[in-house]
Amino acid sequence: MTAYITVEDPFWCRTQPAGDGHLDWTGYRNEKGTASFHWRHTGYSALRIAYRIRTGQDPVGYAHATCEHPGCVAPDHVADSATTPRRAHHAGTITRQPNGSDDQVKALIGEGLSDKQVGKRLRTSPKRVAAIRAELGLPSGANRPLTFNDRWAANTEPVDGGHIRWTGRLRDGTNPAVLHEGHDASPRRIVFERLHGRPAVGRVQPGCGYGPCVRAEHLEDQPMRDNYHAIFGSAA
Ligand SMILES: [Zn+2]
Ligand SMILES: [Zn+2]
């Protein structure tokens, strides 16, 4: 696990310069599109941290971007709604300029959002999202919500040795996370339960020696680890 020194470090790690002083958020966005992240078991709004970076204090109202770059989190472009009025909400939604990088579109598709939802969030054309979705070989999300299997296919890749690596979103920088039935869930727990026919108890961790592994057959929960130690002893 990477050791971050202050809450500003995980913020910067999830940003990418977008030209003209704007800053794109490459991290997680919640259902409402709010850029956020977890650090030391606490959730933070990226815009609030951006405001804190610039001013050294928390905003009294909401932190909001004052520039025209969609989703900008540049500290220099973030103001406090208590002192600076927010921009009109509909500005920018009338003209649908292609916005958001392909990677951002892919990330949101992986989160299970529909073409329309991705288009709205990144202010880009749903047709462009559909084209990127087709490139990924994913079924059109037009009329049906993505299933867990779709998300699994979009967020995993095989690794030498029979392991499977999670390429999707991580919670707290380490734990694979996926949107499942409207909640933030652990893909490890989901595939564990499918394989064993019972919910996992305690932490679910790979027992295969490959830390990032999410392959169901390689995962162990606490009773399995206890069993192993009972048979082979704790020195095993
Ligand atoms: Zn900006
Ligand atoms: Zn493995």
PDB file of C-alpha atoms and ligand atoms in Angstrom:
ATOM      1  CA  MET A   1       0.000   0.000   0.000  1.00  0.00           C
ATOM      2  CA  THR A   2       1.261   3.440  -0.867  1.00  0.00           C
ATOM      3  CA  ALA A   3       1.800   5.627   2.160  1.00  0.00           C
ATOM      4  CA  TYR A   4       0.363   9.077   1.602  1.00  0.00           C
ATOM      5  CA  ILE A   5       1.590  11.843   3.828  1.00  0.00           C
ATOM      6  CA  THR A   6      -1.276  14.313   3.648  1.00  0.00           C
ATOM      7  CA  VAL A   7      -4.765  14.294   2.185  1.00  0.00           C
ATOM      8  CA  GLU A   8      -3.386  16.420  -0.667  1.00  0.00           C
ATOM      9  CA  ASP A   9      -1.259  13.576  -1.995  1.00  0.00           C
ATOM     10  CA  PRO A  10      -4.095  11.205  -2.900  1.00  0.00           C
ATOM     11  CA  PHE A  11      -5.823  14.226  -4.466  1.00  0.00           C
ATOM     12  CA  TRP A  12      -2.905  15.000  -6.793  1.00  0.00           C
ATOM     13  CA  CYS A  13      -2.492  11.319  -7.653  1.00  0.00           C
ATOM     14  CA  ARG A  14      -5.971  11.330  -9.167  1.00  0.00           C
ATOM     15  CA  THR A  15      -5.574  14.402 -11.334  1.00  0.00           C
ATOM     16  CA  GLN A  16      -4.247  15.038 -14.793  1.00  0.00           C
ATOM     17  CA  PRO A  17      -3.387  18.431 -16.335  1.00  0.00           C
ATOM     18  CA  ALA A  18      -5.881  19.313 -19.054  1.00  0.00           C
ATOM     19  CA  GLY A  19      -4.203  22.399 -20.518  1.00  0.00           C
ATOM     20  CA  ASP A  20      -4.833  26.083 -19.782  1.00  0.00           C
ATOM     21  CA  GLY A  21      -4.425  25.402 -16.084  1.00  0.00           C
ATOM     22  CA  HIS A  22      -7.412  23.057 -15.934  1.00  0.00           C
ATOM     23  CA  LEU A  23      -7.168  19.799 -14.098  1.00  0.00           C
ATOM     24  CA  ASP A  24      -9.100  16.633 -14.926  1.00  0.00           C
ATOM     25  CA  TRP A  25     -10.171  14.225 -12.209  1.00  0.00           C
ATOM     26  CA  THR A  26      -9.140  10.662 -13.030  1.00  0.00           C
ATOM     27  CA  GLY A  27     -10.509   9.207  -9.810  1.00  0.00           C
ATOM     28  CA  TYR A  28     -13.914   8.045  -8.722  1.00  0.00           C
ATOM     29  CA  ARG A  29     -17.105  10.014  -9.227  1.00  0.00           C
ATOM     30  CA  ASN A  30     -20.248   9.154  -7.318  1.00  0.00           C
ATOM     31  CA  GLU A  31     -23.723   8.795  -8.830  1.00  0.00           C
ATOM     32  CA  LYS A  32     -24.131  12.553  -8.905  1.00  0.00           C
ATOM     33  CA  GLY A  33     -20.812  13.047 -10.657  1.00  0.00           C
ATOM     34  CA  THR A  34     -19.067  14.426  -7.584  1.00  0.00           C
ATOM     35  CA  ALA A  35     -15.330  13.771  -7.718  1.00  0.00           C
ATOM     36  CA  SER A  36     -14.383  12.049  -4.490  1.00  0.00           C
ATOM     37  CA  PHE A  37     -11.834   9.751  -2.953  1.00  0.00           C
ATOM     38  CA  HIS A  38     -11.083   7.870   0.233  1.00  0.00           C
ATOM     39  CA  TRP A  39      -8.056   8.418   2.383  1.00  0.00           C
ATOM     40  CA  ARG A  40      -7.468   6.783   5.747  1.00  0.00           C
ATOM     41  CA  HIS A  41     -11.062   5.495   5.804  1.00  0.00           C
ATOM     42  CA  THR A  42     -12.574   8.926   5.286  1.00  0.00           C
ATOM     43  CA  GLY A  43     -14.319  10.137   2.171  1.00  0.00           C
ATOM     44  CA  TYR A  44     -13.315  13.494   0.700  1.00  0.00           C
ATOM     45  CA  SER A  45     -14.745  15.697  -2.019  1.00  0.00           C
ATOM     46  CA  ALA A  46     -12.016  16.521  -4.539  1.00  0.00           C
ATOM     47  CA  LEU A  47     -13.324  20.081  -4.965  1.00  0.00           C
ATOM     48  CA  ARG A  48     -13.244  20.752  -1.215  1.00  0.00           C
ATOM     49  CA  ILE A  49      -9.657  19.540  -1.044  1.00  0.00           C
ATOM     50  CA  ALA A  50      -8.800  21.645  -4.118  1.00  0.00           C
ATOM     51  CA  TYR A  51     -10.245  24.674  -2.325  1.00  0.00           C
ATOM     52  CA  ARG A  52      -8.286  23.817   0.803  1.00  0.00           C
ATOM     53  CA  ILE A  53      -5.066  23.521  -1.226  1.00  0.00           C
ATOM     54  CA  ARG A  54      -5.511  27.033  -2.628  1.00  0.00           C
ATOM     55  CA  THR A  55      -6.794  28.822   0.468  1.00  0.00           C
ATOM     56  CA  GLY A  56      -5.658  26.734   3.395  1.00  0.00           C
ATOM     57  CA  GLN A  57      -9.205  26.497   4.725  1.00  0.00           C
ATOM     58  CA  ASP A  58     -12.468  24.687   4.102  1.00  0.00           C
ATOM     59  CA  PRO A  59     -15.190  26.412   2.081  1.00  0.00           C
ATOM     60  CA  VAL A  60     -18.147  27.723   4.072  1.00  0.00           C
ATOM     61  CA  GLY A  61     -20.617  26.702   1.349  1.00  0.00           C
ATOM     62  CA  TYR A  62     -20.019  24.265  -1.468  1.00  0.00           C
ATOM     63  CA  ALA A  63     -16.748  24.140  -3.345  1.00  0.00           C
ATOM     64  CA  HIS A  64     -17.423  24.548  -7.067  1.00  0.00           C
ATOM     65  CA  ALA A  65     -15.397  25.070 -10.228  1.00  0.00           C
ATOM     66  CA  THR A  66     -15.596  28.565 -11.685  1.00  0.00           C
ATOM     67  CA  CYS A  67     -14.069  27.755 -15.070  1.00  0.00           C
ATOM     68  CA  GLU A  68     -15.701  26.347 -18.177  1.00  0.00           C
ATOM     69  CA  HIS A  69     -13.716  23.130 -18.280  1.00  0.00           C
ATOM     70  CA  PRO A  70     -16.164  20.324 -17.402  1.00  0.00           C
ATOM     71  CA  GLY A  71     -15.296  18.520 -14.221  1.00  0.00           C
ATOM     72  CA  CYS A  72     -12.303  20.766 -13.507  1.00  0.00           C
ATOM     73  CA  VAL A  73     -10.720  20.288 -10.067  1.00  0.00           C
ATOM     74  CA  ALA A  74      -7.840  22.794 -10.455  1.00  0.00           C
ATOM     75  CA  PRO A  75      -7.348  24.488  -7.054  1.00  0.00           C
ATOM     76  CA  ASP A  76      -7.015  27.858  -8.828  1.00  0.00           C
ATOM     77  CA  HIS A  77     -10.418  27.344 -10.446  1.00  0.00           C
ATOM     78  CA  VAL A  78     -12.338  26.347  -7.341  1.00  0.00           C
ATOM     79  CA  ALA A  79     -14.366  28.808  -5.299  1.00  0.00           C
ATOM     80  CA  ASP A  80     -16.670  28.798  -2.290  1.00  0.00           C
ATOM     81  CA  SER A  81     -20.390  29.098  -3.127  1.00  0.00           C
ATOM     82  CA  ALA A  82     -20.779  31.215   0.015  1.00  0.00           C
ATOM     83  CA  THR A  83     -18.621  33.962  -1.530  1.00  0.00           C
ATOM     84  CA  THR A  84     -18.656  33.255  -5.286  1.00  0.00           C
ATOM     85  CA  PRO A  85     -21.946  32.363  -6.994  1.00  0.00           C
ATOM     86  CA  ARG A  86     -21.977  29.090  -8.862  1.00  0.00           C
ATOM     87  CA  ARG A  87     -22.045  29.092 -12.625  1.00  0.00           C
ATOM     88  CA  ALA A  88     -25.433  28.436 -14.207  1.00  0.00           C
ATOM     89  CA  HIS A  89     -25.967  24.695 -14.152  1.00  0.00           C
ATOM     90  CA  HIS A  90     -27.069  24.459 -17.735  1.00  0.00           C
ATOM     91  CA  ALA A  91     -24.153  26.292 -19.238  1.00  0.00           C
ATOM     92  CA  GLY A  92     -22.271  23.908 -21.452  1.00  0.00           C
ATOM     93  CA  THR A  93     -24.995  21.286 -21.745  1.00  0.00           C
ATOM     94  CA  ILE A  94     -26.600  22.911 -24.784  1.00  0.00           C
ATOM     95  CA  THR A  95     -23.610  22.527 -27.071  1.00  0.00           C
ATOM     96  CA  ARG A  96     -22.324  19.006 -26.765  1.00  0.00           C
ATOM     97  CA  GLN A  97     -18.621  19.364 -27.353  1.00  0.00           C
ATOM     98  CA  PRO A  98     -16.680  16.120 -27.094  1.00  0.00           C
ATOM     99  CA  ASN A  99     -15.375  16.217 -23.579  1.00  0.00           C
ATOM    100  CA  GLY A 100     -13.642  13.736 -21.366  1.00  0.00           C
ATOM    101  CA  SER A 101     -10.818  11.548 -22.564  1.00  0.00           C
ATOM    102  CA  ASP A 102     -11.497   8.086 -23.970  1.00  0.00           C
ATOM    103  CA  ASP A 103     -10.086   6.692 -20.736  1.00  0.00           C
ATOM    104  CA  GLN A 104     -12.599   8.669 -18.694  1.00  0.00           C
ATOM    105  CA  VAL A 105     -15.413   7.380 -20.884  1.00  0.00           C
ATOM    106  CA  LYS A 106     -14.115   3.814 -20.470  1.00  0.00           C
ATOM    107  CA  ALA A 107     -13.885   4.223 -16.702  1.00  0.00           C
ATOM    108  CA  LEU A 108     -17.502   5.342 -16.454  1.00  0.00           C
ATOM    109  CA  ILE A 109     -18.675   2.565 -18.780  1.00  0.00           C
ATOM    110  CA  GLY A 110     -16.845   0.200 -16.455  1.00  0.00           C
ATOM    111  CA  GLU A 111     -18.746   1.712 -13.538  1.00  0.00           C
ATOM    112  CA  GLY A 112     -21.924   0.550 -15.225  1.00  0.00           C
ATOM    113  CA  LEU A 113     -23.301   3.874 -16.417  1.00  0.00           C
ATOM    114  CA  SER A 114     -25.440   4.000 -19.549  1.00  0.00           C
ATOM    115  CA  ASP A 115     -24.340   5.884 -22.674  1.00  0.00           C
ATOM    116  CA  LYS A 116     -26.701   8.679 -21.737  1.00  0.00           C
ATOM    117  CA  GLN A 117     -25.413   8.893 -18.162  1.00  0.00           C
ATOM    118  CA  VAL A 118     -21.790   8.937 -19.306  1.00  0.00           C
ATOM    119  CA  GLY A 119     -22.634  11.575 -21.911  1.00  0.00           C
ATOM    120  CA  LYS A 120     -24.311  13.742 -19.327  1.00  0.00           C
ATOM    121  CA  ARG A 121     -21.545  13.405 -16.797  1.00  0.00           C
ATOM    122  CA  LEU A 122     -18.685  14.163 -19.179  1.00  0.00           C
ATOM    123  CA  ARG A 123     -20.775  16.451 -21.376  1.00  0.00           C
ATOM    124  CA  THR A 124     -20.023  14.416 -24.414  1.00  0.00           C
ATOM    125  CA  SER A 125     -22.209  12.772 -27.038  1.00  0.00           C
ATOM    126  CA  PRO A 126     -23.878   9.486 -26.033  1.00  0.00           C
ATOM    127  CA  LYS A 127     -23.107   8.337 -29.590  1.00  0.00           C
ATOM    128  CA  ARG A 128     -19.411   8.731 -28.916  1.00  0.00           C
ATOM    129  CA  VAL A 129     -19.842   6.743 -25.691  1.00  0.00           C
ATOM    130  CA  ALA A 130     -21.685   4.024 -27.631  1.00  0.00           C
ATOM    131  CA  ALA A 131     -18.823   3.872 -30.153  1.00  0.00           C
ATOM    132  CA  ILE A 132     -16.239   3.475 -27.371  1.00  0.00           C
ATOM    133  CA  ARG A 133     -18.430   0.845 -25.717  1.00  0.00           C
ATOM    134  CA  ALA A 134     -18.558  -1.097 -29.001  1.00  0.00           C
ATOM    135  CA  GLU A 135     -14.753  -0.833 -29.286  1.00  0.00           C
ATOM    136  CA  LEU A 136     -14.502  -2.496 -25.875  1.00  0.00           C
ATOM    137  CA  GLY A 137     -16.716  -5.293 -27.167  1.00  0.00           C
ATOM    138  CA  LEU A 138     -19.398  -4.532 -24.594  1.00  0.00           C
ATOM    139  CA  PRO A 139     -23.069  -4.874 -25.443  1.00  0.00           C
ATOM    140  CA  SER A 140     -24.946  -1.655 -26.047  1.00  0.00           C
ATOM    141  CA  GLY A 141     -26.129  -0.248 -22.765  1.00  0.00           C
ATOM    142  CA  ALA A 142     -29.096   1.405 -24.419  1.00  0.00           C
ATOM    143  CA  ASN A 143     -31.952  -0.439 -22.780  1.00  0.00           C
ATOM    144  CA  ARG A 144     -30.590  -2.682 -20.145  1.00  0.00           C
ATOM    145  CA  PRO A 145     -28.441  -2.033 -17.111  1.00  0.00           C
ATOM    146  CA  LEU A 146     -24.986  -3.583 -17.094  1.00  0.00           C
ATOM    147  CA  THR A 147     -24.791  -6.857 -15.260  1.00  0.00           C
ATOM    148  CA  PHE A 148     -22.013  -7.793 -12.874  1.00  0.00           C
ATOM    149  CA  ASN A 149     -20.628 -10.054 -15.615  1.00  0.00           C
ATOM    150  CA  ASP A 150     -20.352  -7.072 -17.979  1.00  0.00           C
ATOM    151  CA  ARG A 151     -18.477  -5.104 -15.351  1.00  0.00           C
ATOM    152  CA  TRP A 152     -16.278  -8.054 -14.531  1.00  0.00           C
ATOM    153  CA  ALA A 153     -15.372  -8.445 -18.212  1.00  0.00           C
ATOM    154  CA  ALA A 154     -14.608  -4.748 -18.545  1.00  0.00           C
ATOM    155  CA  ASN A 155     -12.502  -4.529 -15.370  1.00  0.00           C
ATOM    156  CA  THR A 156     -10.377  -7.673 -15.278  1.00  0.00           C
ATOM    157  CA  GLU A 157      -7.516  -9.158 -17.228  1.00  0.00           C
ATOM    158  CA  PRO A 158      -5.804 -12.535 -17.061  1.00  0.00           C
ATOM    159  CA  VAL A 159      -2.288 -12.623 -15.637  1.00  0.00           C
ATOM    160  CA  ASP A 160       0.378 -15.316 -16.161  1.00  0.00           C
ATOM    161  CA  GLY A 161       0.013 -18.150 -13.679  1.00  0.00           C
ATOM    162  CA  GLY A 162      -3.761 -18.355 -13.952  1.00  0.00           C
ATOM    163  CA  HIS A 163      -4.391 -15.232 -11.901  1.00  0.00           C
ATOM    164  CA  ILE A 164      -6.857 -12.488 -12.729  1.00  0.00           C
ATOM    165  CA  ARG A 165      -6.041  -8.854 -12.100  1.00  0.00           C
ATOM    166  CA  TRP A 166      -8.607  -6.146 -11.351  1.00  0.00           C
ATOM    167  CA  THR A 167      -8.071  -3.174 -13.663  1.00  0.00           C
ATOM    168  CA  GLY A 168     -11.077  -1.226 -12.434  1.00  0.00           C
ATOM    169  CA  ARG A 169     -11.657   1.156  -9.608  1.00  0.00           C
ATOM    170  CA  LEU A 170      -9.973   0.669  -6.240  1.00  0.00           C
ATOM    171  CA  ARG A 171     -11.356   1.735  -2.902  1.00  0.00           C
ATOM    172  CA  ASP A 172      -8.797   3.150  -0.463  1.00  0.00           C
ATOM    173  CA  GLY A 173      -6.224   2.662  -3.207  1.00  0.00           C
ATOM    174  CA  THR A 174      -6.098  -1.123  -2.732  1.00  0.00           C
ATOM    175  CA  ASN A 175      -9.457  -2.889  -2.599  1.00  0.00           C
ATOM    176  CA  PRO A 176     -11.216  -3.658  -5.893  1.00  0.00           C
ATOM    177  CA  ALA A 177     -14.614  -1.953  -5.934  1.00  0.00           C
ATOM    178  CA  VAL A 178     -17.542  -2.180  -8.305  1.00  0.00           C
ATOM    179  CA  LEU A 179     -21.004  -0.722  -8.563  1.00  0.00           C
ATOM    180  CA  HIS A 180     -23.376  -3.630  -7.898  1.00  0.00           C
ATOM    181  CA  GLU A 181     -27.143  -3.360  -7.483  1.00  0.00           C
ATOM    182  CA  GLY A 182     -26.765   0.326  -6.783  1.00  0.00           C
ATOM    183  CA  HIS A 183     -24.103  -0.088  -4.116  1.00  0.00           C
ATOM    184  CA  ASP A 184     -20.360   0.023  -3.897  1.00  0.00           C
ATOM    185  CA  ALA A 185     -19.399  -3.645  -3.597  1.00  0.00           C
ATOM    186  CA  SER A 186     -16.330  -5.858  -3.511  1.00  0.00           C
ATOM    187  CA  PRO A 187     -16.012  -7.922  -6.702  1.00  0.00           C
ATOM    188  CA  ARG A 188     -14.005 -10.434  -4.635  1.00  0.00           C
ATOM    189  CA  ARG A 189     -16.933 -11.036  -2.271  1.00  0.00           C
ATOM    190  CA  ILE A 190     -19.332 -11.363  -5.182  1.00  0.00           C
ATOM    191  CA  VAL A 191     -17.313 -13.991  -7.076  1.00  0.00           C
ATOM    192  CA  PHE A 192     -16.469 -15.756  -3.817  1.00  0.00           C
ATOM    193  CA  GLU A 193     -20.140 -16.151  -2.981  1.00  0.00           C
ATOM    194  CA  ARG A 194     -20.944 -17.334  -6.504  1.00  0.00           C
ATOM    195  CA  LEU A 195     -18.243 -19.997  -6.366  1.00  0.00           C
ATOM    196  CA  HIS A 196     -18.891 -21.264  -2.843  1.00  0.00           C
ATOM    197  CA  GLY A 197     -22.612 -20.690  -2.617  1.00  0.00           C
ATOM    198  CA  ARG A 198     -22.264 -18.858   0.701  1.00  0.00           C
ATOM    199  CA  PRO A 199     -21.345 -15.311   1.666  1.00  0.00           C
ATOM    200  CA  ALA A 200     -17.719 -14.728   2.582  1.00  0.00           C
ATOM    201  CA  VAL A 201     -16.952 -14.263   6.286  1.00  0.00           C
ATOM    202  CA  GLY A 202     -14.304 -11.730   7.299  1.00  0.00           C
ATOM    203  CA  ARG A 203     -11.785 -10.420   4.823  1.00  0.00           C
ATOM    204  CA  VAL A 204     -11.567 -12.005   1.382  1.00  0.00           C
ATOM    205  CA  GLN A 205      -7.969 -12.147   0.226  1.00  0.00           C
ATOM    206  CA  PRO A 206      -6.107 -14.049  -2.466  1.00  0.00           C
ATOM    207  CA  GLY A 207      -4.403 -17.132  -1.049  1.00  0.00           C
ATOM    208  CA  CYS A 208      -2.402 -17.728  -4.221  1.00  0.00           C
ATOM    209  CA  GLY A 209       0.453 -15.354  -3.467  1.00  0.00           C
ATOM    210  CA  TYR A 210      -0.501 -12.870  -6.173  1.00  0.00           C
ATOM    211  CA  GLY A 211      -1.654  -9.823  -4.198  1.00  0.00           C
ATOM    212  CA  PRO A 212      -3.953  -8.185  -6.757  1.00  0.00           C
ATOM    213  CA  CYS A 213      -5.652 -11.482  -7.665  1.00  0.00           C
ATOM    214  CA  VAL A 214      -9.463 -11.500  -7.885  1.00  0.00           C
ATOM    215  CA  ARG A 215      -9.920 -14.999  -9.328  1.00  0.00           C
ATOM    216  CA  ALA A 216     -12.676 -16.722  -7.336  1.00  0.00           C
ATOM    217  CA  GLU A 217     -10.758 -20.012  -7.068  1.00  0.00           C
ATOM    218  CA  HIS A 218      -7.774 -18.163  -5.552  1.00  0.00           C
ATOM    219  CA  LEU A 219      -9.702 -16.304  -2.869  1.00  0.00           C
ATOM    220  CA  GLU A 220     -10.010 -17.220   0.780  1.00  0.00           C
ATOM    221  CA  ASP A 221     -12.162 -15.901   3.589  1.00  0.00           C
ATOM    222  CA  GLN A 222     -11.490 -16.171   7.308  1.00  0.00           C
ATOM    223  CA  PRO A 223     -12.991 -19.683   7.875  1.00  0.00           C
ATOM    224  CA  MET A 224     -10.880 -21.033   5.017  1.00  0.00           C
ATOM    225  CA  ARG A 225      -7.722 -19.515   6.481  1.00  0.00           C
ATOM    226  CA  ASP A 226      -8.627 -20.860   9.950  1.00  0.00           C
ATOM    227  CA  ASN A 227      -9.156 -24.304   8.485  1.00  0.00           C
ATOM    228  CA  TYR A 228      -5.838 -24.210   6.687  1.00  0.00           C
ATOM    229  CA  HIS A 229      -4.011 -23.262   9.886  1.00  0.00           C
ATOM    230  CA  ALA A 230      -5.852 -25.960  11.871  1.00  0.00           C
ATOM    231  CA  ILE A 231      -4.628 -28.600   9.418  1.00  0.00           C
ATOM    232  CA  PHE A 232      -1.134 -27.378   8.636  1.00  0.00           C
ATOM    233  CA  GLY A 233      -0.335 -25.325  11.719  1.00  0.00           C
ATOM    234  CA  SER A 234       0.413 -21.640  11.802  1.00  0.00           C
ATOM    235  CA  ALA A 235       3.989 -22.197  10.654  1.00  0.00           C
ATOM    236  CA  ALA A 236       2.733 -23.404   7.258  1.00  0.00           C
TER     237      ALA A 236
HETATM  238 ZN    ZN B   1     -10.443  24.786 -14.833  1.00  0.00          ZN
HETATM  239 ZN    ZN B   2      -4.300 -15.821  -8.099  1.00  0.00          ZN
END
